[in-house]
PDB file of C-alpha atoms and ligand atoms in Angstrom:
ATOM      1  CA  MET A   1     116.425 118.161  82.599  1.00  0.00           C
ATOM      2  CA  VAL A   2     117.325 115.000  81.756  1.00  0.00           C
ATOM      3  CA  LEU A   3     119.658 112.710  84.331  1.00  0.00           C
ATOM      4  CA  VAL A   4     123.973 113.366  83.246  1.00  0.00           C
ATOM      5  CA  SER A   5     127.459 111.428  83.170  1.00  0.00           C
ATOM      6  CA  ALA A   6     129.005 112.255  86.544  1.00  0.00           C
ATOM      7  CA  LYS A   7     131.922 113.377  84.122  1.00  0.00           C
ATOM      8  CA  GLU A   8     131.464 116.813  83.530  1.00  0.00           C
ATOM      9  CA  MET A   9     130.281 118.368  87.649  1.00  0.00           C
ATOM     10  CA  ILE A  10     133.025 116.136  88.580  1.00  0.00           C
ATOM     11  CA  GLU A  11     136.068 117.100  86.628  1.00  0.00           C
ATOM     12  CA  LYS A  12     134.880 120.728  87.310  1.00  0.00           C
ATOM     13  CA  ALA A  13     135.742 120.245  91.267  1.00  0.00           C
ATOM     14  CA  HIS A  14     138.928 118.778  91.079  1.00  0.00           C
ATOM     15  CA  ALA A  15     139.566 122.038  88.622  1.00  0.00           C
ATOM     16  CA  GLY A  16     137.973 123.521  91.193  1.00  0.00           C
ATOM     17  CA  HIS A  17     138.995 122.291  94.180  1.00  0.00           C
ATOM     18  CA  TYR A  18     135.577 120.798  95.713  1.00  0.00           C
ATOM     19  CA  ALA A  19     134.076 117.750  96.151  1.00  0.00           C
ATOM     20  CA  ILE A  20     130.630 116.108  94.975  1.00  0.00           C
ATOM     21  CA  GLY A  21     128.832 113.950  97.361  1.00  0.00           C
ATOM     22  CA  GLN A  22     127.090 110.205  97.014  1.00  0.00           C
ATOM     23  CA  PHE A  23     124.783 109.555  98.097  1.00  0.00           C
ATOM     24  CA  ASN A  24     123.460 106.285  98.297  1.00  0.00           C
ATOM     25  CA  ILE A  25     119.782 105.900  98.525  1.00  0.00           C
ATOM     26  CA  ASN A  26     117.964 103.014 100.233  1.00  0.00           C
ATOM     27  CA  ASN A  27     114.251 103.690  98.541  1.00  0.00           C
ATOM     28  CA  LEU A  28     111.637 106.706  97.862  1.00  0.00           C
ATOM     29  CA  GLU A  29     112.202 108.988 100.766  1.00  0.00           C
ATOM     30  CA  TRP A  30     115.506 109.195 101.124  1.00  0.00           C
ATOM     31  CA  THR A  31     115.978 109.547  97.278  1.00  0.00           C
ATOM     32  CA  LYS A  32     113.600 112.235  97.992  1.00  0.00           C
ATOM     33  CA  ALA A  33     115.395 114.057 100.390  1.00  0.00           C
ATOM     34  CA  ILE A  34     118.755 113.960  98.513  1.00  0.00           C
ATOM     35  CA  LEU A  35     116.722 114.796  96.144  1.00  0.00           C
ATOM     36  CA  ALA A  36     115.595 117.924  97.960  1.00  0.00           C
ATOM     37  CA  ALA A  37     119.368 118.748  99.271  1.00  0.00           C
ATOM     38  CA  ALA A  38     120.387 118.872  96.634  1.00  0.00           C
ATOM     39  CA  GLN A  39     118.149 121.518  95.109  1.00  0.00           C
ATOM     40  CA  GLU A  40     118.685 123.763  98.420  1.00  0.00           C
ATOM     41  CA  ALA A  41     122.468 123.449  98.613  1.00  0.00           C
ATOM     42  CA  ASN A  42     122.874 124.625  94.377  1.00  0.00           C
ATOM     43  CA  SER A  43     124.698 121.132  94.684  1.00  0.00           C
ATOM     44  CA  PRO A  44     125.568 118.814  91.591  1.00  0.00           C
ATOM     45  CA  VAL A  45     124.290 115.392  92.943  1.00  0.00           C
ATOM     46  CA  ILE A  46     125.196 112.031  92.515  1.00  0.00           C
ATOM     47  CA  LEU A  47     122.137 109.264  94.077  1.00  0.00           C
ATOM     48  CA  GLY A  48     124.448 105.958  94.634  1.00  0.00           C
ATOM     49  CA  VAL A  49     122.555 103.088  94.043  1.00  0.00           C
ATOM     50  CA  SER A  50     124.278  99.456  95.517  1.00  0.00           C
ATOM     51  CA  GLU A  51     123.655  95.712  94.159  1.00  0.00           C
ATOM     52  CA  GLY A  52     121.784  95.493  97.835  1.00  0.00           C
ATOM     53  CA  ALA A  53     119.608  98.206  97.132  1.00  0.00           C
ATOM     54  CA  ALA A  54     118.974  98.108  94.410  1.00  0.00           C
ATOM     55  CA  LYS A  55     117.710  94.415  94.922  1.00  0.00           C
ATOM     56  CA  TYR A  56     116.001  95.616  97.533  1.00  0.00           C
ATOM     57  CA  MET A  57     114.263  98.616  95.783  1.00  0.00           C
ATOM     58  CA  CYS A  58     112.676  95.294  92.459  1.00  0.00           C
ATOM     59  CA  GLY A  59     115.993  95.613  90.258  1.00  0.00           C
ATOM     60  CA  PHE A  60     117.762  98.796  88.043  1.00  0.00           C
ATOM     61  CA  LYS A  61     114.658  99.913  86.077  1.00  0.00           C
ATOM     62  CA  THR A  62     112.018 100.724  88.841  1.00  0.00           C
ATOM     63  CA  VAL A  63     115.069 102.584  90.187  1.00  0.00           C
ATOM     64  CA  VAL A  64     115.555 104.176  87.257  1.00  0.00           C
ATOM     65  CA  ALA A  65     111.858 105.104  86.811  1.00  0.00           C
ATOM     66  CA  MET A  66     111.400 106.308  90.569  1.00  0.00           C
ATOM     67  CA  VAL A  67     114.369 108.454  90.109  1.00  0.00           C
ATOM     68  CA  LYS A  68     113.796 110.630  86.834  1.00  0.00           C
ATOM     69  CA  GLY A  69     109.893 110.622  87.902  1.00  0.00           C
ATOM     70  CA  ILE A  70     110.638 111.802  91.320  1.00  0.00           C
ATOM     71  CA  HIS A  71     113.245 114.107  90.186  1.00  0.00           C
ATOM     72  CA  ASP A  72     110.346 115.754  87.309  1.00  0.00           C
ATOM     73  CA  GLN A  73     108.098 115.686  89.809  1.00  0.00           C
ATOM     74  CA  MET A  74     110.211 118.186  91.989  1.00  0.00           C
ATOM     75  CA  GLY A  75     111.121 120.263  89.055  1.00  0.00           C
ATOM     76  CA  ILE A  76     114.617 119.095  90.245  1.00  0.00           C
ATOM     77  CA  THR A  77     117.326 121.856  87.481  1.00  0.00           C
ATOM     78  CA  VAL A  78     120.842 120.622  90.152  1.00  0.00           C
ATOM     79  CA  PRO A  79     122.829 117.886  87.440  1.00  0.00           C
ATOM     80  CA  VAL A  80     121.575 114.725  88.844  1.00  0.00           C
ATOM     81  CA  ALA A  81     123.716 111.389  88.156  1.00  0.00           C
ATOM     82  CA  ILE A  82     122.276 108.180  88.932  1.00  0.00           C
ATOM     83  CA  HIS A  83     125.775 105.627  89.765  1.00  0.00           C
ATOM     84  CA  LEU A  84     126.040 102.281  91.195  1.00  0.00           C
ATOM     85  CA  ASP A  85     127.808 101.547  93.355  1.00  0.00           C
ATOM     86  CA  HIS A  86     130.215  98.710  92.955  1.00  0.00           C
ATOM     87  CA  GLY A  87     128.960  97.464  90.591  1.00  0.00           C
ATOM     88  CA  SER A  88     130.358  93.483  89.946  1.00  0.00           C
ATOM     89  CA  PHE A  89     130.968  93.197  85.569  1.00  0.00           C
ATOM     90  CA  ASP A  90     127.455  92.373  85.677  1.00  0.00           C
ATOM     91  CA  GLY A  91     126.236  94.372  87.161  1.00  0.00           C
ATOM     92  CA  ALA A  92     127.472  97.113  85.796  1.00  0.00           C
ATOM     93  CA  LYS A  93     125.879  96.143  82.491  1.00  0.00           C
ATOM     94  CA  ASN A  94     122.222  95.412  83.699  1.00  0.00           C
ATOM     95  CA  ALA A  95     122.527  99.038  85.588  1.00  0.00           C
ATOM     96  CA  ILE A  96     123.963 100.620  82.075  1.00  0.00           C
ATOM     97  CA  GLU A  97     120.937  98.395  80.400  1.00  0.00           C
ATOM     98  CA  ALA A  98     118.375 100.007  82.845  1.00  0.00           C
ATOM     99  CA  GLY A  99     119.632 103.637  81.758  1.00  0.00           C
ATOM    100  CA  PHE A 100     122.294 104.568  84.579  1.00  0.00           C
ATOM    101  CA  THR A 101     123.943 107.309  83.501  1.00  0.00           C
ATOM    102  CA  SER A 102     127.345 106.402  85.609  1.00  0.00           C
ATOM    103  CA  VAL A 103     128.713 103.258  86.575  1.00  0.00           C
ATOM    104  CA  MET A 104     131.442 102.157  88.737  1.00  0.00           C
ATOM    105  CA  PHE A 105     133.000  98.152  87.851  1.00  0.00           C
ATOM    106  CA  ASP A 106     134.747  97.656  90.818  1.00  0.00           C
ATOM    107  CA  GLY A 107     137.508  94.613  89.853  1.00  0.00           C
ATOM    108  CA  SER A 108     140.041  94.804  93.046  1.00  0.00           C
ATOM    109  CA  HIS A 109     139.305  91.313  94.311  1.00  0.00           C
ATOM    110  CA  PHE A 110     140.129  89.661  91.057  1.00  0.00           C
ATOM    111  CA  PRO A 111     143.646  89.480  90.614  1.00  0.00           C
ATOM    112  CA  ILE A 112     145.925  93.368  88.980  1.00  0.00           C
ATOM    113  CA  GLU A 113     145.252  91.627  85.606  1.00  0.00           C
ATOM    114  CA  GLU A 114     141.504  90.443  85.082  1.00  0.00           C
ATOM    115  CA  ASN A 115     140.553  94.247  86.622  1.00  0.00           C
ATOM    116  CA  ILE A 116     142.416  95.546  84.855  1.00  0.00           C
ATOM    117  CA  ALA A 117     140.894  93.341  81.326  1.00  0.00           C
ATOM    118  CA  LYS A 118     138.054  93.476  82.929  1.00  0.00           C
ATOM    119  CA  SER A 119     137.497  97.188  84.085  1.00  0.00           C
ATOM    120  CA  LYS A 120     138.850  97.917  79.935  1.00  0.00           C
ATOM    121  CA  GLU A 121     135.465  96.682  79.238  1.00  0.00           C
ATOM    122  CA  ILE A 122     132.924  99.039  80.709  1.00  0.00           C
ATOM    123  CA  ILE A 123     134.797 101.244  80.462  1.00  0.00           C
ATOM    124  CA  GLU A 124     134.263 101.007  76.207  1.00  0.00           C
ATOM    125  CA  HIS A 125     130.899  99.392  76.192  1.00  0.00           C
ATOM    126  CA  ALA A 126     129.509 102.797  78.284  1.00  0.00           C
ATOM    127  CA  HIS A 127     131.947 105.685  77.079  1.00  0.00           C
ATOM    128  CA  SER A 128     130.254 104.258  73.689  1.00  0.00           C
ATOM    129  CA  LEU A 129     127.147 105.320  75.597  1.00  0.00           C
ATOM    130  CA  GLY A 130     128.400 108.664  77.043  1.00  0.00           C
ATOM    131  CA  ILE A 131     127.992 106.933  80.381  1.00  0.00           C
ATOM    132  CA  SER A 132     130.899 107.894  83.577  1.00  0.00           C
ATOM    133  CA  VAL A 133     132.969 104.506  84.916  1.00  0.00           C
ATOM    134  CA  GLU A 134     134.447 104.545  88.240  1.00  0.00           C
ATOM    135  CA  CYS A 135     136.716 101.696  88.856  1.00  0.00           C
ATOM    136  CA  GLU A 136     138.545 101.138  91.923  1.00  0.00           C
ATOM    137  CA  VAL A 137     142.370  99.584  93.260  1.00  0.00           C
ATOM    138  CA  GLY A 138     142.371  98.305  96.381  1.00  0.00           C
ATOM    139  CA  SER A 139     140.253  97.251  98.863  1.00  0.00           C
ATOM    140  CA  ILE A 140     137.938 100.067 101.235  1.00  0.00           C
ATOM    141  CA  GLY A 141     137.104  97.734 104.474  1.00  0.00           C
ATOM    142  CA  GLY A 142     134.817  97.416 106.075  1.00  0.00           C
ATOM    143  CA  GLU A 143     131.205  95.495 104.686  1.00  0.00           C
ATOM    144  CA  GLU A 144     128.677  97.336 102.372  1.00  0.00           C
ATOM    145  CA  ASP A 145     125.588  95.076 101.365  1.00  0.00           C
ATOM    146  CA  GLY A 146     127.598  92.121 101.350  1.00  0.00           C
ATOM    147  CA  VAL A 147     131.035  93.609  99.678  1.00  0.00           C
ATOM    148  CA  VAL A 148     134.329  93.454 102.321  1.00  0.00           C
ATOM    149  CA  GLY A 149     137.190  94.802 102.298  1.00  0.00           C
ATOM    150  CA  ALA A 150     140.053  94.206 103.766  1.00  0.00           C
ATOM    151  CA  GLY A 151     141.362  98.074 103.054  1.00  0.00           C
ATOM    152  CA  GLU A 152     144.565  96.852 102.100  1.00  0.00           C
ATOM    153  CA  PHE A 153     146.158 100.146 100.711  1.00  0.00           C
ATOM    154  CA  ALA A 154     146.023 100.440  96.932  1.00  0.00           C
ATOM    155  CA  ASP A 155     149.553 100.166  94.606  1.00  0.00           C
ATOM    156  CA  PRO A 156     150.001 103.453  92.704  1.00  0.00           C
ATOM    157  CA  GLN A 157     151.767 101.550  89.858  1.00  0.00           C
ATOM    158  CA  GLU A 158     148.301  99.413  89.777  1.00  0.00           C
ATOM    159  CA  CYS A 159     146.434 103.269  89.957  1.00  0.00           C
ATOM    160  CA  LYS A 160     148.566 104.564  86.903  1.00  0.00           C
ATOM    161  CA  THR A 161     147.717 101.853  84.699  1.00  0.00           C
ATOM    162  CA  ILE A 162     143.542 101.306  85.350  1.00  0.00           C
ATOM    163  CA  SER A 163     143.414 104.641  85.184  1.00  0.00           C
ATOM    164  CA  ASP A 164     145.101 105.433  81.501  1.00  0.00           C
ATOM    165  CA  LEU A 165     143.136 102.608  80.680  1.00  0.00           C
ATOM    166  CA  GLY A 166     140.480 106.450  80.682  1.00  0.00           C
ATOM    167  CA  VAL A 167     138.619 105.642  83.590  1.00  0.00           C
ATOM    168  CA  ASP A 168     137.104 108.822  84.657  1.00  0.00           C
ATOM    169  CA  PHE A 169     136.920 108.267  88.043  1.00  0.00           C
ATOM    170  CA  LEU A 170     139.060 106.106  90.558  1.00  0.00           C
ATOM    171  CA  ALA A 171     138.315 105.080  94.368  1.00  0.00           C
ATOM    172  CA  ALA A 172     141.613 103.884  96.391  1.00  0.00           C
ATOM    173  CA  GLY A 173     141.724 102.441  99.137  1.00  0.00           C
ATOM    174  CA  ILE A 174     143.916 104.290 101.641  1.00  0.00           C
ATOM    175  CA  GLY A 175     142.670 103.522 105.145  1.00  0.00           C
ATOM    176  CA  ASN A 176     139.332 104.594 104.530  1.00  0.00           C
ATOM    177  CA  ILE A 177     136.420 101.770 106.157  1.00  0.00           C
ATOM    178  CA  HIS A 178     132.882 101.857 105.365  1.00  0.00           C
ATOM    179  CA  GLY A 179     130.294 101.810 108.393  1.00  0.00           C
ATOM    180  CA  LYS A 180     131.244 103.114 111.289  1.00  0.00           C
ATOM    181  CA  TYR A 181     135.097 103.992 112.134  1.00  0.00           C
ATOM    182  CA  PRO A 182     136.586 102.377 115.211  1.00  0.00           C
ATOM    183  CA  ALA A 183     137.659 104.620 118.104  1.00  0.00           C
ATOM    184  CA  ASN A 184     141.417 102.976 117.335  1.00  0.00           C
ATOM    185  CA  TRP A 185     141.321 104.065 113.128  1.00  0.00           C
ATOM    186  CA  PRO A 186     144.941 105.622 112.492  1.00  0.00           C
ATOM    187  CA  GLY A 187     143.576 107.745 109.799  1.00  0.00           C
ATOM    188  CA  LEU A 188     143.378 108.868 105.947  1.00  0.00           C
ATOM    189  CA  ASN A 189     147.160 107.635 105.026  1.00  0.00           C
ATOM    190  CA  PHE A 190     148.038 111.109 102.303  1.00  0.00           C
ATOM    191  CA  GLU A 191     151.573 109.344 101.718  1.00  0.00           C
ATOM    192  CA  VAL A 192     149.995 107.098  99.539  1.00  0.00           C
ATOM    193  CA  LEU A 193     146.765 110.154  98.328  1.00  0.00           C
ATOM    194  CA  GLY A 194     149.983 112.255  97.129  1.00  0.00           C
ATOM    195  CA  LYS A 195     151.851 109.000  95.031  1.00  0.00           C
ATOM    196  CA  ILE A 196     148.637 107.874  93.477  1.00  0.00           C
ATOM    197  CA  GLN A 197     147.513 111.860  92.634  1.00  0.00           C
ATOM    198  CA  GLU A 198     151.260 111.882  91.297  1.00  0.00           C
ATOM    199  CA  LEU A 199     151.808 109.130  89.173  1.00  0.00           C
ATOM    200  CA  THR A 200     147.611 108.982  87.224  1.00  0.00           C
ATOM    201  CA  GLU A 201     148.773 112.967  86.758  1.00  0.00           C
ATOM    202  CA  GLY A 202     145.787 114.764  87.748  1.00  0.00           C
ATOM    203  CA  LYS A 203     143.236 111.610  88.124  1.00  0.00           C
ATOM    204  CA  PRO A 204     139.585 112.892  89.910  1.00  0.00           C
ATOM    205  CA  LEU A 205     139.591 110.162  93.235  1.00  0.00           C
ATOM    206  CA  VAL A 206     137.084 108.612  94.707  1.00  0.00           C
ATOM    207  CA  LEU A 207     136.801 108.580  98.469  1.00  0.00           C
ATOM    208  CA  HIS A 208     134.369 105.560  99.913  1.00  0.00           C
ATOM    209  CA  GLY A 209     133.400 105.688 103.828  1.00  0.00           C
ATOM    210  CA  GLY A 210     132.120 109.430 103.586  1.00  0.00           C
ATOM    211  CA  SER A 211     130.382 108.907 106.792  1.00  0.00           C
ATOM    212  CA  GLY A 212     132.108 109.836 109.982  1.00  0.00           C
ATOM    213  CA  ILE A 213     136.183 111.195 108.734  1.00  0.00           C
ATOM    214  CA  PRO A 214     136.890 114.287 110.995  1.00  0.00           C
ATOM    215  CA  ALA A 215     136.508 117.463 108.622  1.00  0.00           C
ATOM    216  CA  GLU A 216     139.818 118.573 108.306  1.00  0.00           C
ATOM    217  CA  GLN A 217     141.045 114.476 106.934  1.00  0.00           C
ATOM    218  CA  VAL A 218     137.985 115.145 104.632  1.00  0.00           C
ATOM    219  CA  ALA A 219     139.944 118.705 103.437  1.00  0.00           C
ATOM    220  CA  LYS A 220     143.160 117.681 102.922  1.00  0.00           C
ATOM    221  CA  ALA A 221     141.947 114.228 100.469  1.00  0.00           C
ATOM    222  CA  ILE A 222     139.891 117.310  98.853  1.00  0.00           C
ATOM    223  CA  THR A 223     143.265 119.401  97.846  1.00  0.00           C
ATOM    224  CA  LEU A 224     145.215 115.745  97.411  1.00  0.00           C
ATOM    225  CA  GLY A 225     142.215 115.622  94.417  1.00  0.00           C
ATOM    226  CA  VAL A 226     139.585 113.251  95.787  1.00  0.00           C
ATOM    227  CA  SER A 227     136.884 115.324  94.272  1.00  0.00           C
ATOM    228  CA  LYS A 228     133.785 112.880  94.591  1.00  0.00           C
ATOM    229  CA  ILE A 229     133.005 111.536  98.407  1.00  0.00           C
ATOM    230  CA  ASN A 230     130.868 108.623  99.274  1.00  0.00           C
ATOM    231  CA  VAL A 231     127.971 109.145 101.688  1.00  0.00           C
ATOM    232  CA  ASN A 232     125.933 106.550 103.759  1.00  0.00           C
ATOM    233  CA  THR A 233     126.240 104.951 107.139  1.00  0.00           C
ATOM    234  CA  GLU A 234     126.038 107.979 107.773  1.00  0.00           C
ATOM    235  CA  LEU A 235     122.352 108.759 107.032  1.00  0.00           C
ATOM    236  CA  GLN A 236     121.024 105.852 107.619  1.00  0.00           C
ATOM    237  CA  LEU A 237     121.843 107.105 110.980  1.00  0.00           C
ATOM    238  CA  GLU A 238     120.420 110.375 110.616  1.00  0.00           C
ATOM    239  CA  PHE A 239     117.244 108.474 109.122  1.00  0.00           C
ATOM    240  CA  ALA A 240     118.006 105.706 112.776  1.00  0.00           C
ATOM    241  CA  ALA A 241     118.721 108.785 115.556  1.00  0.00           C
ATOM    242  CA  ALA A 242     115.365 111.152 114.658  1.00  0.00           C
ATOM    243  CA  THR A 243     112.429 107.966 114.051  1.00  0.00           C
ATOM    244  CA  ARG A 244     113.490 106.551 117.012  1.00  0.00           C
ATOM    245  CA  GLU A 245     113.079 110.257 118.664  1.00  0.00           C
ATOM    246  CA  TYR A 246     109.827 110.498 117.232  1.00  0.00           C
ATOM    247  CA  ILE A 247     108.617 107.469 118.310  1.00  0.00           C
ATOM    248  CA  MET A 248     109.919 107.902 121.443  1.00  0.00           C
ATOM    249  CA  ALA A 249     108.345 111.320 122.592  1.00  0.00           C
ATOM    250  CA  GLY A 250     105.376 109.211 121.707  1.00  0.00           C
ATOM    251  CA  LYS A 251     103.846 110.631 118.765  1.00  0.00           C
ATOM    252  CA  ASP A 252     103.089 107.862 116.273  1.00  0.00           C
ATOM    253  CA  GLN A 253     100.846 107.409 119.499  1.00  0.00           C
ATOM    254  CA  GLU A 254      99.116 111.083 118.950  1.00  0.00           C
ATOM    255  CA  SER A 255      96.725 112.911 116.148  1.00  0.00           C
ATOM    256  CA  LYS A 256      97.456 109.643 113.367  1.00  0.00           C
ATOM    257  CA  GLY A 257     100.941 109.322 113.962  1.00  0.00           C
ATOM    258  CA  TYR A 258     101.671 106.565 112.539  1.00  0.00           C
ATOM    259  CA  ASP A 259     100.971 107.315 109.321  1.00  0.00           C
ATOM    260  CA  PRO A 260     103.719 106.275 107.706  1.00  0.00           C
ATOM    261  CA  ARG A 261     103.625 109.526 105.555  1.00  0.00           C
ATOM    262  CA  LYS A 262     104.268 111.292 109.838  1.00  0.00           C
ATOM    263  CA  LEU A 263     106.102 108.636 111.000  1.00  0.00           C
ATOM    264  CA  LEU A 264     108.808 108.981 108.389  1.00  0.00           C
ATOM    265  CA  ALA A 265     108.661 112.523 108.424  1.00  0.00           C
ATOM    266  CA  PRO A 266     111.136 113.745 110.403  1.00  0.00           C
ATOM    267  CA  GLY A 267     113.518 111.076 109.200  1.00  0.00           C
ATOM    268  CA  ALA A 268     113.229 112.302 105.835  1.00  0.00           C
ATOM    269  CA  LYS A 269     113.803 116.206 107.171  1.00  0.00           C
ATOM    270  CA  ALA A 270     116.903 114.799 109.498  1.00  0.00           C
ATOM    271  CA  ILE A 271     119.237 112.853 105.706  1.00  0.00           C
ATOM    272  CA  GLN A 272     117.801 117.017 103.432  1.00  0.00           C
ATOM    273  CA  THR A 273     119.804 118.742 106.971  1.00  0.00           C
ATOM    274  CA  LYS A 274     122.726 116.758 106.732  1.00  0.00           C
ATOM    275  CA  VAL A 275     122.960 116.371 103.452  1.00  0.00           C
ATOM    276  CA  VAL A 276     123.051 120.073 102.571  1.00  0.00           C
ATOM    277  CA  ALA A 277     125.578 120.480 105.992  1.00  0.00           C
ATOM    278  CA  MET A 278     128.108 118.106 103.605  1.00  0.00           C
ATOM    279  CA  MET A 279     127.192 119.411 100.080  1.00  0.00           C
ATOM    280  CA  ASN A 280     128.422 122.815 102.282  1.00  0.00           C
ATOM    281  CA  GLN A 281     131.393 120.697 103.511  1.00  0.00           C
ATOM    282  CA  PHE A 282     132.335 119.376 100.064  1.00  0.00           C
ATOM    283  CA  GLY A 283     132.368 122.553  98.125  1.00  0.00           C
ATOM    284  CA  SER A 284     129.741 121.495  95.971  1.00  0.00           C
ATOM    285  CA  ALA A 285     127.047 124.355  97.016  1.00  0.00           C
ATOM    286  CA  ASN A 286     125.846 126.907  94.923  1.00  0.00           C
ATOM    287  CA  LYS A 287     128.177 124.465  92.036  1.00  0.00           C
ATOM    288  CA  ALA A 288     125.582 123.682  90.021  1.00  0.00           C
TER     289      ALA A 288
HETATM  290  P1  LIG B 301     129.955 104.920 104.126  1.00  0.00           P
HETATM  291  O1  LIG B 301     128.855 103.724 104.443  1.00  0.00           O
HETATM  292  O2  LIG B 301     130.772 104.782 105.374  1.00  0.00           O
HETATM  293  O3  LIG B 301     130.026 106.215 104.305  1.00  0.00           O
HETATM  294  O4  LIG B 301     130.630 104.375 103.195  1.00  0.00           O
HETATM  295  C1  LIG B 301     129.873 104.643 101.751  1.00  0.00           C
HETATM  296  C2  LIG B 301     130.662 104.823 100.479  1.00  0.00           C
HETATM  297  O5  LIG B 301     131.247 104.629 100.134  1.00  0.00           O
HETATM  298  C3  LIG B 301     129.552 103.300  99.592  1.00  0.00           C
HETATM  299  O6  LIG B 301     130.525 102.625  99.101  1.00  0.00           O
END
């Protein structure tokens, strides 16, 4: 089976009141672990790739070839999309060219007129090739791979304008933050989220910064139209903790425990376990 656009899986999730997880990949271990989790949970999945991570993995073409190879070799049968996360205008075009099945164009740092014009161009180009598109209004707080946001709330009217361009799903800043949430974080703004869903007349919405949001807030966001949740930091923390535990226990010193296939195994297993748990939490398990 080939990789698919994220449109159908997200529209089904929106209609069924659950959300699809976008789990960002960083390397081969991440990709294997997330695909194994999706197959185990019988869930559709979106593999997220930031421009920084793509650069680290030697470019979009390498990423697409790696994902396709692993996908086919593992015999994955659940729907899988490969999606550019926070793409620039040129980045989105290059990812499409390299075979991504879904792209985010993040024009949220441009004046709204420019965001509209550029979003429109990417949407038209991607749709002519059957590729799904996410755009952003307002900004996600914090920093991810060099993409920095002040965290301002999205203007619901501007969300409607971008939504009306025919974007498939829309990321809107509602107080969410990339990375760890500070102890004094006020939480998601459900008033803004509700207004956006109302004005966009049921457009599937995307919740970025999905690591560390309390479960009841995630559940409420899903009832208000969130159908895609992005997770990156949480898996990095899981991988680091499991790897640290392995080394601190001295296991890298025992019976060739320094072999990378052994050294990286606990971290990969921890990612797989976490992704399965999140697919159950988001309600996408058994929806493949
Ligand atoms: P976290 O790293 O906070 O999970 O955010 C991921 C994200 O939103 C990717 O765009």
